[in-house]
Amino acid sequence: MTPKIKTQLSIMMFLEFFIWGGWFVTLGIYLPNTLDSTGSEIALAYSTQSWGAILAPFIIGLIADRYFNAERILGALHLIGAALMYVMYQATDFSGFFPFLLGYMIMYMSTLALVNSVSFNQMKDPAKEFALVRVFGTIGWITAGLLISFFNWDSQEGITEGFLRNTFLMASISSAVLGVFSFTLPKTPPTADRSQKIRLADILGLDALALLKNRNFLIFFLASVLICIPLAFYYQHAGQFLGEIGVANPAGKMTIGQISEILFLLLLPFFFKRFGFKMTIVAAMLAWGLRYLMFAYGDTGELVFMLLTGIALHGICYDFFFVSGQIYTDSKAGAKYKSAAQGLITLATYGVGMLIGFWVAGAITDSYILEDARHDWNTIWLYPSAFAFLVLLLFIILFKNEKIAYKS
């Protein structure tokens, strides 16, 4: 990979996640304060990520892998996405906002696979080279959050004045820039054999269902789906929670979670090799339960450190579970089901698991609205905490320890 190509891929990754981080984190604050959305409507909005994860394989499997260069589809999707984001920027109520968000997320979740395809196609040793490019995606997400707080769009005054609407304009402009830039990326032609018949099982990774005959993999698979239910609470309501209780610049504060992702991703190889797969997953689930306890009992006064620590635990929650899970899945699948197994896990977690989680989180949040239209967050956060601890307990009891080699 030449320095020029590395620079191109780094810019691509930066913009890809700058766009997502530029509106997704503060969506839970924007919807109730600007569009007067209920908890159920917020859940519906966040569930578009899951529907995107479910439907994206059809776009990639039926179109990108067979007929057009990945970089061209990436460019087209982001240009269309820029237009949809601009429509959302102008929306005045939830009914005029949601359909465009749904269409946008179906396309955006497809672009996540496309940027990886473009990157891998240019790398001789992806295991060593990809992390150096992917880290710019995390930097992009962090930069977006810091900009939102720098412009005070997420301040109490900014929220009241509706300035968070500008996040969609920022995402629209960024998406247009990436859309045009994508056509300058290295050519990434389709890889699938067009003479072969398209199989739904291949697109959805259903061939990997055979792996569920292995008891340990079945336990891990079910735990992955279940742990995404409390995960949905964080994505959907953490920003809303911080804004509602009066934490200054919540978007900037939540970038602590992405910074911790970088740190714990570096620590993961040591922890994985020292303590093994099961203990790594246990540490992740334990962090999930503790995070929500800290949210439940922290405040903006002397206990604000509990809120910040809860955000900082995101690196353990995400990296230790999902990255370790990808390594475990790869080791169990072998060459035959490698791609199918990863696709199946993604479909089950970001698709089914989080779809259920967003609905549950919205229903519980709506059940604890106070008279002043605020929420009983202390009680709300105890639900995902208790559920995470329950999944942790079942995993410890049912999953038999086995030695898995760490592969970067």
CSV table of C-alpha atoms in Angstrom, one decimal:
chain,number,residue,atom,x,y,z
A,1,MET,CA,0.0,0.0,0.0
A,2,THR,CA,1.6,3.3,-1.1
A,3,PRO,CA,1.6,6.4,1.0
A,4,LYS,CA,-0.9,8.0,-1.4
A,5,ILE,CA,-3.4,5.2,-1.1
A,6,LYS,CA,-3.0,5.0,2.6
A,7,THR,CA,-3.8,8.8,2.8
A,8,GLN,CA,-6.9,8.3,0.6
A,9,LEU,CA,-8.2,5.4,2.7
A,10,SER,CA,-7.5,7.3,5.9
A,11,ILE,CA,-9.5,10.3,4.6
A,12,MET,CA,-12.3,7.9,3.5
A,13,MET,CA,-12.5,6.3,7.0
A,14,PHE,CA,-12.4,9.7,8.7
A,15,LEU,CA,-15.3,11.1,6.7
A,16,GLU,CA,-17.3,7.8,6.9
A,17,PHE,CA,-17.4,7.9,10.7
A,18,PHE,CA,-17.4,11.7,11.0
A,19,ILE,CA,-20.8,11.6,9.2
A,20,TRP,CA,-22.2,8.9,11.5
A,21,GLY,CA,-20.9,10.5,14.7
A,22,GLY,CA,-22.1,13.9,13.6
A,23,TRP,CA,-25.7,13.2,14.3
A,24,PHE,CA,-26.2,9.7,15.7
A,25,VAL,CA,-25.0,10.4,19.3
A,26,THR,CA,-27.2,13.5,19.7
A,27,LEU,CA,-30.3,12.1,18.0
A,28,GLY,CA,-31.7,11.0,21.3
A,29,ILE,CA,-31.5,14.7,22.5
A,30,TYR,CA,-32.7,16.2,19.2
A,31,LEU,CA,-35.9,14.2,18.8
A,32,PRO,CA,-37.7,14.9,22.1
A,33,ASN,CA,-36.5,18.5,22.3
A,34,THR,CA,-36.9,19.6,18.7
A,35,LEU,CA,-39.5,17.3,17.2
A,36,ASP,CA,-41.4,16.5,20.5
A,37,SER,CA,-40.8,12.7,19.9
A,38,THR,CA,-41.9,10.1,22.5
A,39,GLY,CA,-39.6,7.3,23.7
A,40,SER,CA,-41.3,4.9,21.3
A,41,GLU,CA,-40.6,7.2,18.4
A,42,ILE,CA,-37.0,7.6,19.5
A,43,ALA,CA,-36.8,3.8,19.6
A,44,LEU,CA,-38.3,3.7,16.1
A,45,ALA,CA,-35.7,6.1,14.9
A,46,TYR,CA,-32.7,4.2,16.4
A,47,SER,CA,-34.1,0.9,15.1
A,48,THR,CA,-33.3,2.1,11.6
A,49,GLN,CA,-29.7,1.1,12.3
A,50,SER,CA,-30.9,-2.5,12.8
A,51,TRP,CA,-33.1,-2.5,9.7
A,52,GLY,CA,-30.1,-1.1,7.8
A,53,ALA,CA,-27.9,-4.0,9.2
A,54,ILE,CA,-30.6,-6.5,8.1
A,55,LEU,CA,-31.1,-5.1,4.6
A,56,ALA,CA,-27.6,-4.0,3.8
A,57,PRO,CA,-26.4,-7.5,2.8
A,58,PHE,CA,-28.9,-7.5,0.0
A,59,ILE,CA,-27.5,-4.3,-1.4
A,60,ILE,CA,-23.9,-5.6,-1.1
A,61,GLY,CA,-24.7,-9.2,-2.1
A,62,LEU,CA,-27.0,-8.4,-5.0
A,63,ILE,CA,-25.3,-5.3,-6.4
A,64,ALA,CA,-21.9,-4.3,-5.1
A,65,ASP,CA,-20.4,-7.8,-5.2
A,66,ARG,CA,-21.7,-8.6,-8.7
A,67,TYR,CA,-22.1,-5.6,-11.0
A,68,PHE,CA,-20.3,-2.3,-10.0
A,69,ASN,CA,-17.1,-1.1,-8.5
A,70,ALA,CA,-17.3,-0.7,-4.7
A,71,GLU,CA,-15.9,2.8,-4.8
A,72,ARG,CA,-18.6,3.9,-7.3
A,73,ILE,CA,-21.5,2.5,-5.3
A,74,LEU,CA,-19.9,4.1,-2.2
A,75,GLY,CA,-19.9,7.5,-3.9
A,76,ALA,CA,-23.5,7.2,-5.2
A,77,LEU,CA,-24.9,6.1,-1.8
A,78,HIS,CA,-23.2,9.0,0.0
A,79,LEU,CA,-24.4,11.5,-2.6
A,80,ILE,CA,-28.0,10.2,-2.2
A,81,GLY,CA,-27.4,10.2,1.6
A,82,ALA,CA,-26.4,13.9,1.5
A,83,ALA,CA,-29.8,14.7,-0.1
A,84,LEU,CA,-31.7,12.7,2.5
A,85,MET,CA,-29.8,14.3,5.4
A,86,TYR,CA,-30.7,17.7,4.0
A,87,VAL,CA,-34.4,16.8,4.0
A,88,MET,CA,-34.0,15.6,7.6
A,89,TYR,CA,-32.4,18.9,8.4
A,90,GLN,CA,-35.5,20.7,7.2
A,91,ALA,CA,-38.1,18.3,8.8
A,92,THR,CA,-40.4,19.9,11.4
A,93,ASP,CA,-42.0,16.8,12.8
A,94,PHE,CA,-41.3,13.1,13.3
A,95,SER,CA,-43.6,11.9,10.5
A,96,GLY,CA,-41.6,14.0,8.0
A,97,PHE,CA,-38.3,12.9,9.5
A,98,PHE,CA,-38.5,9.1,10.0
A,99,PRO,CA,-39.1,7.8,6.4
A,100,PHE,CA,-36.0,9.6,5.2
A,101,LEU,CA,-34.0,8.4,8.2
A,102,LEU,CA,-35.0,4.8,7.4
A,103,GLY,CA,-33.9,5.2,3.8
A,104,TYR,CA,-30.7,6.8,4.8
A,105,MET,CA,-29.7,4.2,7.3
A,106,ILE,CA,-30.3,1.3,4.9
A,107,MET,CA,-27.8,3.0,2.5
A,108,TYR,CA,-25.4,4.0,5.2
A,109,MET,CA,-25.1,0.6,6.8
A,110,SER,CA,-24.2,-0.6,3.3
A,111,THR,CA,-21.4,1.9,3.0
A,112,LEU,CA,-19.8,0.4,6.1
A,113,ALA,CA,-19.1,-2.8,4.2
A,114,LEU,CA,-18.0,-0.9,1.1
A,115,VAL,CA,-15.3,1.1,2.9
A,116,ASN,CA,-13.9,-2.1,4.3
A,117,SER,CA,-14.0,-3.7,0.8
A,118,VAL,CA,-12.1,-0.7,-0.7
A,119,SER,CA,-9.5,-0.8,2.1
A,120,PHE,CA,-8.9,-4.6,2.0
A,121,ASN,CA,-8.6,-4.6,-1.7
A,122,GLN,CA,-5.5,-2.3,-1.5
A,123,MET,CA,-3.8,-4.1,1.4
A,124,LYS,CA,-1.2,-6.8,1.2
A,125,ASP,CA,-1.4,-7.6,4.9
A,126,PRO,CA,-4.8,-6.5,6.2
A,127,ALA,CA,-4.1,-7.9,9.7
A,128,LYS,CA,-1.3,-5.3,10.2
A,129,GLU,CA,-2.4,-2.5,7.9
A,130,PHE,CA,-6.2,-2.2,8.4
A,131,ALA,CA,-6.0,-1.0,12.1
A,132,LEU,CA,-3.8,1.9,11.0
A,133,VAL,CA,-6.5,3.0,8.6
A,134,ARG,CA,-9.5,2.2,10.7
A,135,VAL,CA,-8.3,4.3,13.6
A,136,PHE,CA,-9.0,7.4,11.5
A,137,GLY,CA,-12.7,6.4,11.6
A,138,THR,CA,-12.7,6.6,15.4
A,139,ILE,CA,-10.8,9.9,15.1
A,140,GLY,CA,-13.5,11.1,12.7
A,141,TRP,CA,-16.3,10.1,15.2
A,142,ILE,CA,-14.5,11.9,18.1
A,143,THR,CA,-13.9,15.0,15.9
A,144,ALA,CA,-17.6,15.3,15.1
A,145,GLY,CA,-18.6,15.1,18.8
A,146,LEU,CA,-16.1,17.7,19.8
A,147,LEU,CA,-17.3,20.1,17.0
A,148,ILE,CA,-20.9,19.8,18.2
A,149,SER,CA,-19.8,20.8,21.6
A,150,PHE,CA,-17.4,23.5,20.3
A,151,PHE,CA,-20.3,25.2,18.5
A,152,ASN,CA,-22.5,24.7,21.6
A,153,TRP,CA,-25.2,23.0,19.6
A,154,ASP,CA,-25.6,20.5,22.5
A,155,SER,CA,-25.6,23.2,25.3
A,156,GLN,CA,-28.8,23.8,27.2
A,157,GLU,CA,-29.4,27.0,25.2
A,158,GLY,CA,-28.5,25.3,21.9
A,159,ILE,CA,-30.9,22.4,22.6
A,160,THR,CA,-33.7,24.9,23.5
A,161,GLU,CA,-33.0,26.9,20.3
A,162,GLY,CA,-33.0,23.8,18.2
A,163,PHE,CA,-29.4,24.2,17.1
A,164,LEU,CA,-28.9,20.4,17.0
A,165,ARG,CA,-30.7,20.6,13.7
A,166,ASN,CA,-27.4,21.8,12.3
A,167,THR,CA,-25.9,18.3,12.9
A,168,PHE,CA,-27.9,17.0,9.9
A,169,LEU,CA,-26.7,19.9,7.8
A,170,MET,CA,-23.1,19.1,8.8
A,171,ALA,CA,-23.6,15.4,8.0
A,172,SER,CA,-25.2,16.3,4.7
A,173,ILE,CA,-22.2,18.4,3.6
A,174,SER,CA,-19.7,15.8,4.8
A,175,SER,CA,-21.6,13.0,3.0
A,176,ALA,CA,-21.6,15.1,-0.3
A,177,VAL,CA,-17.8,15.6,0.1
A,178,LEU,CA,-17.2,11.9,0.7
A,179,GLY,CA,-19.6,11.0,-2.2
A,180,VAL,CA,-17.4,13.1,-4.6
A,181,PHE,CA,-14.2,11.9,-3.0
A,182,SER,CA,-15.1,8.3,-3.4
A,183,PHE,CA,-14.9,8.4,-7.2
A,184,THR,CA,-11.2,9.2,-6.8
A,185,LEU,CA,-10.5,6.1,-4.7
A,186,PRO,CA,-8.6,3.1,-6.1
A,187,LYS,CA,-10.7,0.9,-8.3
A,188,THR,CA,-12.3,-2.0,-6.5
A,189,PRO,CA,-14.1,-4.2,-9.0
A,190,PRO,CA,-16.8,-6.7,-8.1
A,191,THR,CA,-15.5,-10.1,-6.8
A,192,ALA,CA,-18.5,-12.4,-7.1
A,193,ASP,CA,-18.8,-14.8,-10.0
A,194,ARG,CA,-21.9,-13.5,-11.9
A,195,SER,CA,-22.4,-16.9,-13.6
A,196,GLN,CA,-23.2,-18.4,-10.2
A,197,LYS,CA,-26.8,-18.4,-9.0
A,198,ILE,CA,-27.6,-16.0,-6.2
A,199,ARG,CA,-28.5,-17.8,-3.0
A,200,LEU,CA,-30.3,-16.1,-0.1
A,201,ALA,CA,-28.4,-18.3,2.3
A,202,ASP,CA,-25.1,-16.9,1.0
A,203,ILE,CA,-26.3,-13.3,1.4
A,204,LEU,CA,-27.5,-13.7,5.0
A,205,GLY,CA,-24.8,-16.1,6.0
A,206,LEU,CA,-27.3,-18.8,6.8
A,207,ASP,CA,-24.9,-21.6,5.9
A,208,ALA,CA,-23.1,-20.8,9.2
A,209,LEU,CA,-26.2,-22.0,11.1
A,210,ALA,CA,-24.5,-25.4,11.2
A,211,LEU,CA,-22.1,-23.9,13.8
A,212,LEU,CA,-24.9,-23.7,16.3
A,213,LYS,CA,-24.7,-27.4,16.7
A,214,ASN,CA,-21.6,-26.7,18.8
A,215,ARG,CA,-22.8,-26.0,22.3
A,216,ASN,CA,-20.3,-23.4,23.2
A,217,PHE,CA,-20.9,-21.4,20.0
A,218,LEU,CA,-24.6,-21.6,20.6
A,219,ILE,CA,-24.2,-20.2,24.1
A,220,PHE,CA,-22.0,-17.4,22.7
A,221,PHE,CA,-24.4,-16.7,19.8
A,222,LEU,CA,-27.4,-16.4,22.2
A,223,ALA,CA,-25.3,-14.2,24.6
A,224,SER,CA,-24.4,-11.9,21.7
A,225,VAL,CA,-28.0,-11.4,20.8
A,226,LEU,CA,-29.1,-10.8,24.4
A,227,ILE,CA,-26.3,-8.5,25.4
A,228,CYS,CA,-27.3,-6.2,22.5
A,229,ILE,CA,-30.5,-5.5,24.3
A,230,PRO,CA,-28.8,-3.4,27.1
A,231,LEU,CA,-26.3,-2.1,24.5
A,232,ALA,CA,-29.3,-0.4,22.8
A,233,PHE,CA,-30.1,1.6,25.9
A,234,TYR,CA,-26.7,3.3,25.7
A,235,TYR,CA,-26.9,4.2,22.0
A,236,GLN,CA,-30.5,5.3,22.2
A,237,HIS,CA,-30.7,7.2,25.5
A,238,ALA,CA,-27.2,8.0,26.9
A,239,GLY,CA,-27.1,11.4,25.1
A,240,GLN,CA,-30.7,12.2,26.0
A,241,PHE,CA,-29.9,11.2,29.6
A,242,LEU,CA,-26.8,13.4,29.9
A,243,GLY,CA,-28.6,16.4,28.3
A,244,GLU,CA,-31.7,16.0,30.5
A,245,ILE,CA,-29.8,16.0,33.8
A,246,GLY,CA,-27.8,19.0,32.8
A,247,VAL,CA,-24.4,17.7,31.8
A,248,ALA,CA,-22.6,20.4,29.8
A,249,ASN,CA,-21.8,19.5,26.2
A,250,PRO,CA,-22.9,15.9,26.2
A,251,ALA,CA,-21.7,15.2,22.7
A,252,GLY,CA,-18.1,16.2,23.6
A,253,LYS,CA,-18.3,14.1,26.8
A,254,MET,CA,-19.4,11.0,25.0
A,255,THR,CA,-16.3,11.1,22.8
A,256,ILE,CA,-14.6,9.7,25.9
A,257,GLY,CA,-16.2,6.4,24.9
A,258,GLN,CA,-14.5,6.5,21.5
A,259,ILE,CA,-11.1,7.5,23.0
A,260,SER,CA,-11.4,4.5,25.3
A,261,GLU,CA,-12.1,2.3,22.3
A,262,ILE,CA,-8.7,3.1,21.0
A,263,LEU,CA,-7.0,2.4,24.3
A,264,PHE,CA,-8.8,-0.9,25.0
A,265,LEU,CA,-8.3,-2.1,21.5
A,266,LEU,CA,-4.5,-1.8,22.2
A,267,LEU,CA,-4.9,-3.6,25.5
A,268,LEU,CA,-7.1,-6.4,24.1
A,269,PRO,CA,-4.3,-8.6,22.7
A,270,PHE,CA,-2.6,-8.7,26.1
A,271,PHE,CA,-5.8,-9.3,28.0
A,272,PHE,CA,-7.0,-12.0,25.6
A,273,LYS,CA,-3.7,-13.9,25.6
A,274,ARG,CA,-3.3,-13.6,29.4
A,275,PHE,CA,-6.8,-14.5,30.5
A,276,GLY,CA,-8.4,-16.2,27.5
A,277,PHE,CA,-11.6,-15.8,25.5
A,278,LYS,CA,-14.1,-16.5,28.3
A,279,MET,CA,-12.7,-14.1,30.8
A,280,THR,CA,-12.4,-11.4,28.1
A,281,ILE,CA,-16.2,-11.8,27.4
A,282,VAL,CA,-16.9,-11.9,31.1
A,283,ALA,CA,-15.0,-8.6,31.6
A,284,ALA,CA,-17.0,-7.0,28.8
A,285,MET,CA,-20.4,-8.1,30.3
A,286,LEU,CA,-19.3,-7.0,33.8
A,287,ALA,CA,-18.4,-3.6,32.4
A,288,TRP,CA,-21.8,-3.3,30.8
A,289,GLY,CA,-23.6,-4.0,34.1
A,290,LEU,CA,-21.3,-1.6,36.0
A,291,ARG,CA,-21.7,1.2,33.4
A,292,TYR,CA,-25.5,1.3,33.9
A,293,LEU,CA,-25.2,1.2,37.7
A,294,MET,CA,-22.9,4.3,37.4
A,295,PHE,CA,-25.4,6.0,35.2
A,296,ALA,CA,-28.2,5.2,37.7
A,297,TYR,CA,-26.4,6.6,40.8
A,298,GLY,CA,-24.1,9.3,39.3
A,299,ASP,CA,-25.1,12.9,39.1
A,300,THR,CA,-23.8,16.3,37.8
A,301,GLY,CA,-22.3,17.2,41.2
A,302,GLU,CA,-19.7,15.3,43.3
A,303,LEU,CA,-20.7,12.0,41.6
A,304,VAL,CA,-20.1,13.3,38.0
A,305,PHE,CA,-17.0,11.0,37.9
A,306,MET,CA,-19.4,8.0,37.9
A,307,LEU,CA,-21.1,9.3,34.7
A,308,LEU,CA,-17.7,9.9,33.0
A,309,THR,CA,-16.4,6.5,34.1
A,310,GLY,CA,-19.6,4.9,32.7
A,311,ILE,CA,-18.9,6.5,29.4
A,312,ALA,CA,-15.2,5.5,29.5
A,313,LEU,CA,-16.2,1.8,30.0
A,314,HIS,CA,-17.4,1.8,26.4
A,315,GLY,CA,-14.0,0.6,25.2
A,316,ILE,CA,-14.2,-2.5,27.4
A,317,CYS,CA,-17.9,-3.1,26.6
A,318,TYR,CA,-17.4,-2.8,22.8
A,319,ASP,CA,-13.9,-4.0,22.1
A,320,PHE,CA,-13.7,-6.8,24.6
A,321,PHE,CA,-17.0,-8.3,23.5
A,322,PHE,CA,-17.4,-7.6,19.8
A,323,VAL,CA,-13.7,-7.8,18.6
A,324,SER,CA,-13.2,-10.9,20.8
A,325,GLY,CA,-16.4,-12.3,19.4
A,326,GLN,CA,-15.2,-11.8,15.9
A,327,ILE,CA,-12.0,-13.7,16.7
A,328,TYR,CA,-13.9,-16.5,18.4
A,329,THR,CA,-16.3,-16.8,15.4
A,330,ASP,CA,-13.4,-16.9,13.0
A,331,SER,CA,-11.7,-19.7,14.9
A,332,LYS,CA,-14.9,-21.8,15.1
A,333,ALA,CA,-16.0,-21.3,11.5
A,334,GLY,CA,-12.8,-22.2,9.7
A,335,ALA,CA,-12.3,-21.5,6.0
A,336,LYS,CA,-15.6,-22.9,4.9
A,337,TYR,CA,-17.9,-20.7,6.9
A,338,LYS,CA,-15.6,-17.8,7.7
A,339,SER,CA,-17.5,-15.0,5.8
A,340,ALA,CA,-20.9,-16.6,6.4
A,341,ALA,CA,-20.4,-16.8,10.2
A,342,GLN,CA,-19.3,-13.2,10.5
A,343,GLY,CA,-22.3,-12.1,8.5
A,344,LEU,CA,-24.6,-14.2,10.7
A,345,ILE,CA,-23.3,-12.7,13.9
A,346,THR,CA,-23.6,-9.2,12.5
A,347,LEU,CA,-27.2,-9.9,11.4
A,348,ALA,CA,-28.1,-11.4,14.8
A,349,THR,CA,-26.5,-8.6,16.9
A,350,TYR,CA,-26.8,-5.3,15.1
A,351,GLY,CA,-30.0,-6.6,13.4
A,352,VAL,CA,-32.2,-8.8,15.6
A,353,GLY,CA,-30.6,-8.1,19.1
A,354,MET,CA,-30.4,-4.3,18.9
A,355,LEU,CA,-33.8,-4.1,17.1
A,356,ILE,CA,-35.4,-5.8,20.2
A,357,GLY,CA,-33.2,-3.6,22.5
A,358,PHE,CA,-34.3,-0.3,20.9
A,359,TRP,CA,-37.9,-1.3,21.3
A,360,VAL,CA,-37.5,-2.4,24.9
A,361,ALA,CA,-35.5,0.7,25.8
A,362,GLY,CA,-38.1,3.0,24.3
A,363,ALA,CA,-41.0,1.2,26.1
A,364,ILE,CA,-39.2,1.3,29.5
A,365,THR,CA,-38.2,5.0,29.1
A,366,ASP,CA,-41.8,5.9,28.2
A,367,SER,CA,-42.9,4.1,31.4
A,368,TYR,CA,-40.9,6.4,33.6
A,369,ILE,CA,-41.8,9.9,32.5
A,370,LEU,CA,-42.2,12.3,35.4
A,371,GLU,CA,-44.8,15.1,35.7
A,372,ASP,CA,-42.3,17.7,34.4
A,373,ALA,CA,-41.7,15.6,31.2
A,374,ARG,CA,-38.3,14.5,32.5
A,375,HIS,CA,-37.5,10.9,33.3
A,376,ASP,CA,-36.7,8.7,36.3
A,377,TRP,CA,-33.3,7.8,35.0
A,378,ASN,CA,-32.3,6.1,38.2
A,379,THR,CA,-34.9,3.4,37.7
A,380,ILE,CA,-34.5,3.3,33.9
A,381,TRP,CA,-30.8,2.5,34.0
A,382,LEU,CA,-31.3,-0.3,36.6
A,383,TYR,CA,-33.1,-2.4,33.9
A,384,PRO,CA,-30.2,-2.8,31.4
A,385,SER,CA,-27.8,-3.2,34.3
A,386,ALA,CA,-29.8,-6.1,35.8
A,387,PHE,CA,-30.2,-7.7,32.4
A,388,ALA,CA,-26.5,-7.4,31.6
A,389,PHE,CA,-25.7,-9.1,34.9
A,390,LEU,CA,-28.2,-11.8,34.2
A,391,VAL,CA,-26.6,-12.6,30.8
A,392,LEU,CA,-23.2,-12.5,32.5
A,393,LEU,CA,-24.3,-15.1,35.1
A,394,LEU,CA,-25.8,-17.4,32.5
A,395,PHE,CA,-22.7,-17.2,30.3
A,396,ILE,CA,-20.4,-18.0,33.2
A,397,ILE,CA,-22.5,-21.0,34.1
A,398,LEU,CA,-23.2,-22.4,30.6
A,399,PHE,CA,-20.1,-21.6,28.6
A,400,LYS,CA,-17.2,-24.1,29.0
A,401,ASN,CA,-13.8,-22.5,28.9
A,402,GLU,CA,-11.7,-23.3,25.8
A,403,LYS,CA,-8.4,-22.0,24.4
A,404,ILE,CA,-8.7,-19.7,21.5
A,405,ALA,CA,-5.6,-18.1,19.8
A,406,TYR,CA,-5.6,-14.4,19.3
A,407,LYS,CA,-5.5,-13.3,15.7
A,408,SER,CA,-5.1,-9.5,14.9
